[in-house]
PDB file of C-alpha atoms in Angstrom:
ATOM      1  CA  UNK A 209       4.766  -4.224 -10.368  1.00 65.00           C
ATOM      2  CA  UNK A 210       2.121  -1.609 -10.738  1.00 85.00           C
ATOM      3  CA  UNK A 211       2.179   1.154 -13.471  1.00 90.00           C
ATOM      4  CA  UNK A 212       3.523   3.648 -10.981  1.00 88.00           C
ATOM      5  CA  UNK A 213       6.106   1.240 -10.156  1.00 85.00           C
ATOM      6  CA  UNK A 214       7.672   0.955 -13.706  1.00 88.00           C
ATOM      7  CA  UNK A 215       7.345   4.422 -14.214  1.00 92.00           C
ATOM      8  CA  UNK A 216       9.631   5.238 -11.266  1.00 90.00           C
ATOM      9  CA  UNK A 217      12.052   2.954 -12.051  1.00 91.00           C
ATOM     10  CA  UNK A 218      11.868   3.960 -16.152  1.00 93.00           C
ATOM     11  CA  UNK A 219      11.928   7.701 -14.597  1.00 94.00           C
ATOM     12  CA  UNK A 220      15.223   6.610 -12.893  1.00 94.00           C
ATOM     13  CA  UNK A 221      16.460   4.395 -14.865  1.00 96.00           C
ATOM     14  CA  UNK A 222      16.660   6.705 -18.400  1.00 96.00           C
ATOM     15  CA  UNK A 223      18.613   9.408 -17.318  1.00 96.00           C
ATOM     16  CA  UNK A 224      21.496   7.247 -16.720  1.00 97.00           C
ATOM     17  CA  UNK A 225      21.249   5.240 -19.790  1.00 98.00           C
ATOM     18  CA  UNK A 226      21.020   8.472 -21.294  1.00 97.00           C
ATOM     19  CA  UNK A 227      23.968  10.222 -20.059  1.00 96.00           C
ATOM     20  CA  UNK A 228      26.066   7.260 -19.643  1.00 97.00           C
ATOM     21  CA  UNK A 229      26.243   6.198 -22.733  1.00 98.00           C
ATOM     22  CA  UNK A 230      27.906   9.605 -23.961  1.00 97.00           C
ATOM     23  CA  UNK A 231      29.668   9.209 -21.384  1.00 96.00           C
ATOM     24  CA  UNK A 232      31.220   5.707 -22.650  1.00 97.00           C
ATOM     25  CA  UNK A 233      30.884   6.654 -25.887  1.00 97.00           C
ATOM     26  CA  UNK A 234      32.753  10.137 -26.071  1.00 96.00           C
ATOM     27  CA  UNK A 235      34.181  11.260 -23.076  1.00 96.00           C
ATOM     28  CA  UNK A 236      35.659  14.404 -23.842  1.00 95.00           C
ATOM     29  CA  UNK A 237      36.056  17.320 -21.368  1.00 95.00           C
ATOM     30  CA  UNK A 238      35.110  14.679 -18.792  1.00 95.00           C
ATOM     31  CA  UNK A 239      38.455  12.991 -18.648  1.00 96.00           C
ATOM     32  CA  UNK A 240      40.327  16.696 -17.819  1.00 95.00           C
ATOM     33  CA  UNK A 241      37.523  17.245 -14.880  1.00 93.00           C
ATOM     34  CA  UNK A 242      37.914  13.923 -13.612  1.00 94.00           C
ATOM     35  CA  UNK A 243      41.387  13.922 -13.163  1.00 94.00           C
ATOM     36  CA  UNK A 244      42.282  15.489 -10.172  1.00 93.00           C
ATOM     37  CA  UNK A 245      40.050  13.131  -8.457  1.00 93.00           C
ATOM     38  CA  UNK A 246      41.470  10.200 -10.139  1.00 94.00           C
ATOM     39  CA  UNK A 247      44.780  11.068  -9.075  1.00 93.00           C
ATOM     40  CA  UNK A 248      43.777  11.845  -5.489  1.00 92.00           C
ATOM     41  CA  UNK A 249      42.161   8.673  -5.681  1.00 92.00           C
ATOM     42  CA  UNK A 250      45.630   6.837  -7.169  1.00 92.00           C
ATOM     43  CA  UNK A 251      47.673   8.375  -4.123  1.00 92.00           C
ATOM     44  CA  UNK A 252      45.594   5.831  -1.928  1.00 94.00           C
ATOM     45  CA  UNK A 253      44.286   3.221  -3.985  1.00 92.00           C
ATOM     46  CA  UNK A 254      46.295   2.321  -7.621  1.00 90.00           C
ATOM     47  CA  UNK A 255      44.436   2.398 -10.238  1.00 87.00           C
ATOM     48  CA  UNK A 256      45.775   0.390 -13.120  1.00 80.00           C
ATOM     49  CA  UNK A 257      44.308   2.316 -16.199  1.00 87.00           C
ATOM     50  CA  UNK A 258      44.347   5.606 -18.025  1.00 93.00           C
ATOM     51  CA  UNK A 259      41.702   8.195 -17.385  1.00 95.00           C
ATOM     52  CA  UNK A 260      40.210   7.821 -20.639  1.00 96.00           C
ATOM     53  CA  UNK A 261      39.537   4.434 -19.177  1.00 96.00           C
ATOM     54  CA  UNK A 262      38.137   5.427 -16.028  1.00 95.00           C
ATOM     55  CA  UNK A 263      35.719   7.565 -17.310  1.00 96.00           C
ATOM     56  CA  UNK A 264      34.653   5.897 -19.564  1.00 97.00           C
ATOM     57  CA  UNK A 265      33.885   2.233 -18.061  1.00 96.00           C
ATOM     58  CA  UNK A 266      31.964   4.708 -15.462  1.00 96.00           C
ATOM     59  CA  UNK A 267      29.781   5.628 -18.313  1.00 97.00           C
ATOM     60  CA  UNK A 268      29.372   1.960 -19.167  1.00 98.00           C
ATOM     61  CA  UNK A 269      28.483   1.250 -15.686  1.00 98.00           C
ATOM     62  CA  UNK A 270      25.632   3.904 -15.646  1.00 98.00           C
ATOM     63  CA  UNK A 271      24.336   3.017 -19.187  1.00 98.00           C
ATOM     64  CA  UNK A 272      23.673  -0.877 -17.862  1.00 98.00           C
ATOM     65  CA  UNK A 273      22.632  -0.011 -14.390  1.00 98.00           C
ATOM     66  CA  UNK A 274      20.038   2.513 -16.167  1.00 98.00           C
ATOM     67  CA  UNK A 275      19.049   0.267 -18.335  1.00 98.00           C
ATOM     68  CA  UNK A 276      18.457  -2.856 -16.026  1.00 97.00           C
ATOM     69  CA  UNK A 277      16.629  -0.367 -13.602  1.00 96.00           C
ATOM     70  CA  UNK A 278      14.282   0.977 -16.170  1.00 95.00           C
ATOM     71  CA  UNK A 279      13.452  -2.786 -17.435  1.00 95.00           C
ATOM     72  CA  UNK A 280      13.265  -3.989 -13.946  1.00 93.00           C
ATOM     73  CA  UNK A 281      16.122  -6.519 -14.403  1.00 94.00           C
ATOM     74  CA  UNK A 282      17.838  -7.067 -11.078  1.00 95.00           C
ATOM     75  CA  UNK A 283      17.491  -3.613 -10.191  1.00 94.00           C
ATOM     76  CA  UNK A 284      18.122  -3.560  -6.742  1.00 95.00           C
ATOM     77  CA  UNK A 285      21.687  -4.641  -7.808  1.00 96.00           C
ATOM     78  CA  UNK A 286      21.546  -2.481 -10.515  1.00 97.00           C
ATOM     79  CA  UNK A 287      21.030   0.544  -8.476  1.00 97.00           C
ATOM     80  CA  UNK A 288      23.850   0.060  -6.128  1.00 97.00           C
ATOM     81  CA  UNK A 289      26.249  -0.600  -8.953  1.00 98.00           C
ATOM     82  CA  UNK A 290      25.124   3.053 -10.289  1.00 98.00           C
ATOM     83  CA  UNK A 291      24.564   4.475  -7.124  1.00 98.00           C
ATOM     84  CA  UNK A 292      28.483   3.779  -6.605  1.00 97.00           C
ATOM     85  CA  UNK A 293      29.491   5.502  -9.637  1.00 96.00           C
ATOM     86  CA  UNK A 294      27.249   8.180  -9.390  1.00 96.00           C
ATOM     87  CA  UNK A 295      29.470   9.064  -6.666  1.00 94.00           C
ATOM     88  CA  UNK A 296      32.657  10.018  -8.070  1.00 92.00           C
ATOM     89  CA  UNK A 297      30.986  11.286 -10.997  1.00 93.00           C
ATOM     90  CA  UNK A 298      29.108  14.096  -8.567  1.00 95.00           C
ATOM     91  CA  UNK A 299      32.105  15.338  -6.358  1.00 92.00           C
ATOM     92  CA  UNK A 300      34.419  14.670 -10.007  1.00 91.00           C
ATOM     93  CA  UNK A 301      31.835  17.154 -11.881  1.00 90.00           C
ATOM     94  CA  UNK A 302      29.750  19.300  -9.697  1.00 92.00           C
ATOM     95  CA  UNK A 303      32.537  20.627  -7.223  1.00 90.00           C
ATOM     96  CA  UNK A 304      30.287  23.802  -6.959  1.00 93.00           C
ATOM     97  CA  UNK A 305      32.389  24.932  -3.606  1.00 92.00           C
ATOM     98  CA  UNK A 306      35.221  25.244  -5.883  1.00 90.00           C
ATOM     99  CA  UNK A 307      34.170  27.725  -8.324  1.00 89.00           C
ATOM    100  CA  UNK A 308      34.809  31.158  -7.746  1.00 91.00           C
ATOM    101  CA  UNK A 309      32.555  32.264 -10.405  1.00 91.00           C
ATOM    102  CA  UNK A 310      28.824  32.986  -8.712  1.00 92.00           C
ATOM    103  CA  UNK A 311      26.983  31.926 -11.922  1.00 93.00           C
ATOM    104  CA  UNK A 312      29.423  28.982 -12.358  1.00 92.00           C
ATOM    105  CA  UNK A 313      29.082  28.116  -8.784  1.00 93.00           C
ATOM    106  CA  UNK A 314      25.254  28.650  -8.909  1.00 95.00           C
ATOM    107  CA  UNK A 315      24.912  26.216 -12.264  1.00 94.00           C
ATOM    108  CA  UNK A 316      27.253  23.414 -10.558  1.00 92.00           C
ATOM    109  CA  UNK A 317      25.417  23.006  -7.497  1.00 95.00           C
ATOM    110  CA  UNK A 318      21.968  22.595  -9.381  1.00 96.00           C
ATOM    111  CA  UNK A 319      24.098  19.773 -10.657  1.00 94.00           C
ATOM    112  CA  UNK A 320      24.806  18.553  -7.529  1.00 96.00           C
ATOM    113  CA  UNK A 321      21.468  18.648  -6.145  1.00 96.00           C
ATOM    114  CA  UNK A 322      20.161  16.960  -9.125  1.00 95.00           C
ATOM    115  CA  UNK A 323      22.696  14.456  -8.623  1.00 95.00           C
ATOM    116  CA  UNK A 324      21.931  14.039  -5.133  1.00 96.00           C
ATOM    117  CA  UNK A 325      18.016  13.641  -5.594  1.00 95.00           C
ATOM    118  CA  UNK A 326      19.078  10.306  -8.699  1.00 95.00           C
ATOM    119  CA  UNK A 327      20.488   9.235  -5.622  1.00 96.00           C
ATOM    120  CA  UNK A 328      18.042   9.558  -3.622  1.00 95.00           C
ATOM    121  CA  UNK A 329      16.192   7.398  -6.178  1.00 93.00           C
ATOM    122  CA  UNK A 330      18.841   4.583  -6.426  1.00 96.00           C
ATOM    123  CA  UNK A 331      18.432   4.296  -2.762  1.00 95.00           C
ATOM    124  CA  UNK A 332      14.681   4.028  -2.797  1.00 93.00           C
ATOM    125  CA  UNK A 333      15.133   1.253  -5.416  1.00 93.00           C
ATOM    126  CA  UNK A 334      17.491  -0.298  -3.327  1.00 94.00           C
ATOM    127  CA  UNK A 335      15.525  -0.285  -0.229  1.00 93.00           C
ATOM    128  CA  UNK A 336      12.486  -1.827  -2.098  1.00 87.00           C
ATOM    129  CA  UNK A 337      13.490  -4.969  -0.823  1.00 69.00           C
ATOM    130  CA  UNK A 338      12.589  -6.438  -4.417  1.00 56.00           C
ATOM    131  CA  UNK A 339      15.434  -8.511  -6.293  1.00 49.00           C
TER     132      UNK A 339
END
Protein backbone atom coordinates (compact mmCIF):
# COMPACT_ATOMS: atom_id res chain seq x y z
CA UNK A 1 0.00 0.00 0.00
CA UNK A 2 1.75 3.21 -0.79
CA UNK A 3 1.83 6.27 1.61
CA UNK A 4 -0.93 7.93 -0.35
CA UNK A 5 -2.84 4.86 -0.02
CA UNK A 6 -2.96 4.77 3.87
CA UNK A 7 -3.49 8.24 4.02
CA UNK A 8 -6.77 7.99 2.08
CA UNK A 9 -8.02 5.34 3.83
CA UNK A 10 -6.75 6.99 7.51
CA UNK A 11 -8.40 10.31 5.87
CA UNK A 12 -11.62 8.19 5.57
CA UNK A 13 -11.43 6.08 7.99
CA UNK A 14 -11.07 8.79 11.20
CA UNK A 15 -13.96 10.73 10.76
CA UNK A 16 -16.13 7.86 11.40
CA UNK A 17 -14.29 6.48 14.27
CA UNK A 18 -14.50 9.87 15.39
CA UNK A 19 -18.07 10.62 15.24
CA UNK A 20 -19.24 7.21 15.80
CA UNK A 21 -18.05 6.64 18.79
CA UNK A 22 -20.10 9.68 20.34
CA UNK A 23 -22.44 8.46 18.63
CA UNK A 24 -22.39 4.93 20.58
CA UNK A 25 -21.27 6.43 23.40
CA UNK A 26 -23.88 9.33 24.06
CA UNK A 27 -26.50 9.58 21.74
CA UNK A 28 -28.46 12.34 22.82
CA UNK A 29 -30.49 14.64 20.50
CA UNK A 30 -29.76 11.94 17.91
CA UNK A 31 -32.32 9.48 19.11
CA UNK A 32 -35.34 12.43 18.82
CA UNK A 33 -33.98 13.19 15.03
CA UNK A 34 -33.81 9.71 14.19
CA UNK A 35 -37.07 8.79 15.05
CA UNK A 36 -39.34 9.59 12.52
CA UNK A 37 -37.24 7.61 10.24
CA UNK A 38 -37.11 4.73 12.50
CA UNK A 39 -40.68 4.58 12.68
CA UNK A 40 -41.22 5.00 8.94
CA UNK A 41 -38.80 2.39 8.70
CA UNK A 42 -40.88 0.02 11.47
CA UNK A 43 -44.18 0.51 9.31
CA UNK A 44 -42.33 -1.76 6.66
CA UNK A 45 -39.71 -3.61 8.23
CA UNK A 46 -40.02 -4.39 12.40
CA UNK A 47 -37.49 -3.45 14.14
CA UNK A 48 -37.14 -5.24 17.42
CA UNK A 49 -35.34 -2.55 19.62
CA UNK A 50 -35.70 0.87 21.14
CA UNK A 51 -34.28 3.90 19.42
CA UNK A 52 -31.74 4.42 21.91
CA UNK A 53 -30.66 1.12 20.50
CA UNK A 54 -30.76 1.91 17.01
CA UNK A 55 -28.77 4.76 17.18
CA UNK A 56 -26.57 3.78 18.97
CA UNK A 57 -25.34 0.23 17.51
CA UNK A 58 -25.21 2.65 14.24
CA UNK A 59 -22.55 4.52 16.03
CA UNK A 60 -20.84 1.25 16.88
CA UNK A 61 -21.02 0.24 13.37
CA UNK A 62 -19.24 3.47 12.12
CA UNK A 63 -16.63 3.50 14.98
CA UNK A 64 -15.37 -0.27 13.74
CA UNK A 65 -15.86 0.27 10.08
CA UNK A 66 -13.65 3.60 10.62
CA UNK A 67 -11.39 2.04 12.40
CA UNK A 68 -10.75 -1.17 10.22
CA UNK A 69 -10.64 1.28 7.15
CA UNK A 70 -8.05 3.55 8.59
CA UNK A 71 -5.80 0.35 9.68
CA UNK A 72 -6.47 -1.30 6.44
CA UNK A 73 -8.15 -4.35 8.07
CA UNK A 74 -10.66 -5.82 5.65
CA UNK A 75 -11.64 -2.57 4.50
CA UNK A 76 -13.39 -3.22 1.53
CA UNK A 77 -15.91 -4.97 3.90
CA UNK A 78 -15.49 -2.44 6.23
CA UNK A 79 -16.58 0.26 3.97
CA UNK A 80 -19.77 -1.27 2.86
CA UNK A 81 -20.77 -2.04 6.41
CA UNK A 82 -20.36 1.94 7.02
CA UNK A 83 -21.33 2.94 3.79
CA UNK A 84 -24.82 1.22 4.80
CA UNK A 85 -25.19 3.10 7.88
CA UNK A 86 -24.03 6.18 6.67
CA UNK A 87 -27.20 6.05 4.91
CA UNK A 88 -29.86 6.39 7.33
CA UNK A 89 -27.73 8.48 9.36
CA UNK A 90 -27.67 11.25 6.25
CA UNK A 91 -31.46 11.35 5.23
CA UNK A 92 -32.11 10.72 9.51
CA UNK A 93 -29.87 14.02 10.15
CA UNK A 94 -29.36 16.24 7.23
CA UNK A 95 -33.07 16.44 5.89
CA UNK A 96 -32.06 19.98 4.63
CA UNK A 97 -35.40 20.02 2.23
CA UNK A 98 -37.26 19.98 5.37
CA UNK A 99 -36.20 23.00 7.10
CA UNK A 100 -37.95 26.03 6.60
CA UNK A 101 -35.35 28.06 8.17
CA UNK A 102 -32.78 29.40 5.18
CA UNK A 103 -29.74 29.35 7.54
CA UNK A 104 -30.94 26.00 9.01
CA UNK A 105 -31.59 24.69 5.62
CA UNK A 106 -28.27 26.17 4.29
CA UNK A 107 -26.13 24.45 7.42
CA UNK A 108 -28.01 20.93 6.87
CA UNK A 109 -27.28 20.51 3.37
CA UNK A 110 -23.43 21.26 3.87
CA UNK A 111 -24.10 18.24 6.01
CA UNK A 112 -25.45 16.40 3.44
CA UNK A 113 -22.95 17.10 0.92
CA UNK A 114 -20.29 16.27 3.30
CA UNK A 115 -22.01 13.18 3.91
CA UNK A 116 -22.39 12.42 0.42
CA UNK A 117 -18.61 13.07 -0.58
CA UNK A 118 -17.55 10.11 2.89
CA UNK A 119 -19.55 8.25 0.62
CA UNK A 120 -18.13 8.85 -2.16
CA UNK A 121 -14.99 7.64 -0.35
CA UNK A 122 -16.47 4.34 1.03
CA UNK A 123 -17.26 3.58 -2.51
CA UNK A 124 -13.81 4.26 -3.84
CA UNK A 125 -12.54 1.90 -1.09
CA UNK A 126 -14.91 -0.49 -2.06
CA UNK A 127 -14.20 -0.48 -5.66
CA UNK A 128 -10.41 -0.91 -4.96
CA UNK A 129 -10.84 -4.37 -5.59
CA UNK A 130 -8.39 -4.98 -2.50
CA UNK A 131 -9.71 -7.37 0.41
Amino acid sequence: MSLLGFAGRALTGIPFVVLGYDAATSPGMRVDIAAPLLDDVRSVVPIPTDNDTVVRANGAVQAAGGALIAVGIAPRIAAGAVLASLVPTTLAGHAFWNHEDEGMRKQQQVQFIKNAALAGGLVSIIAAGRK
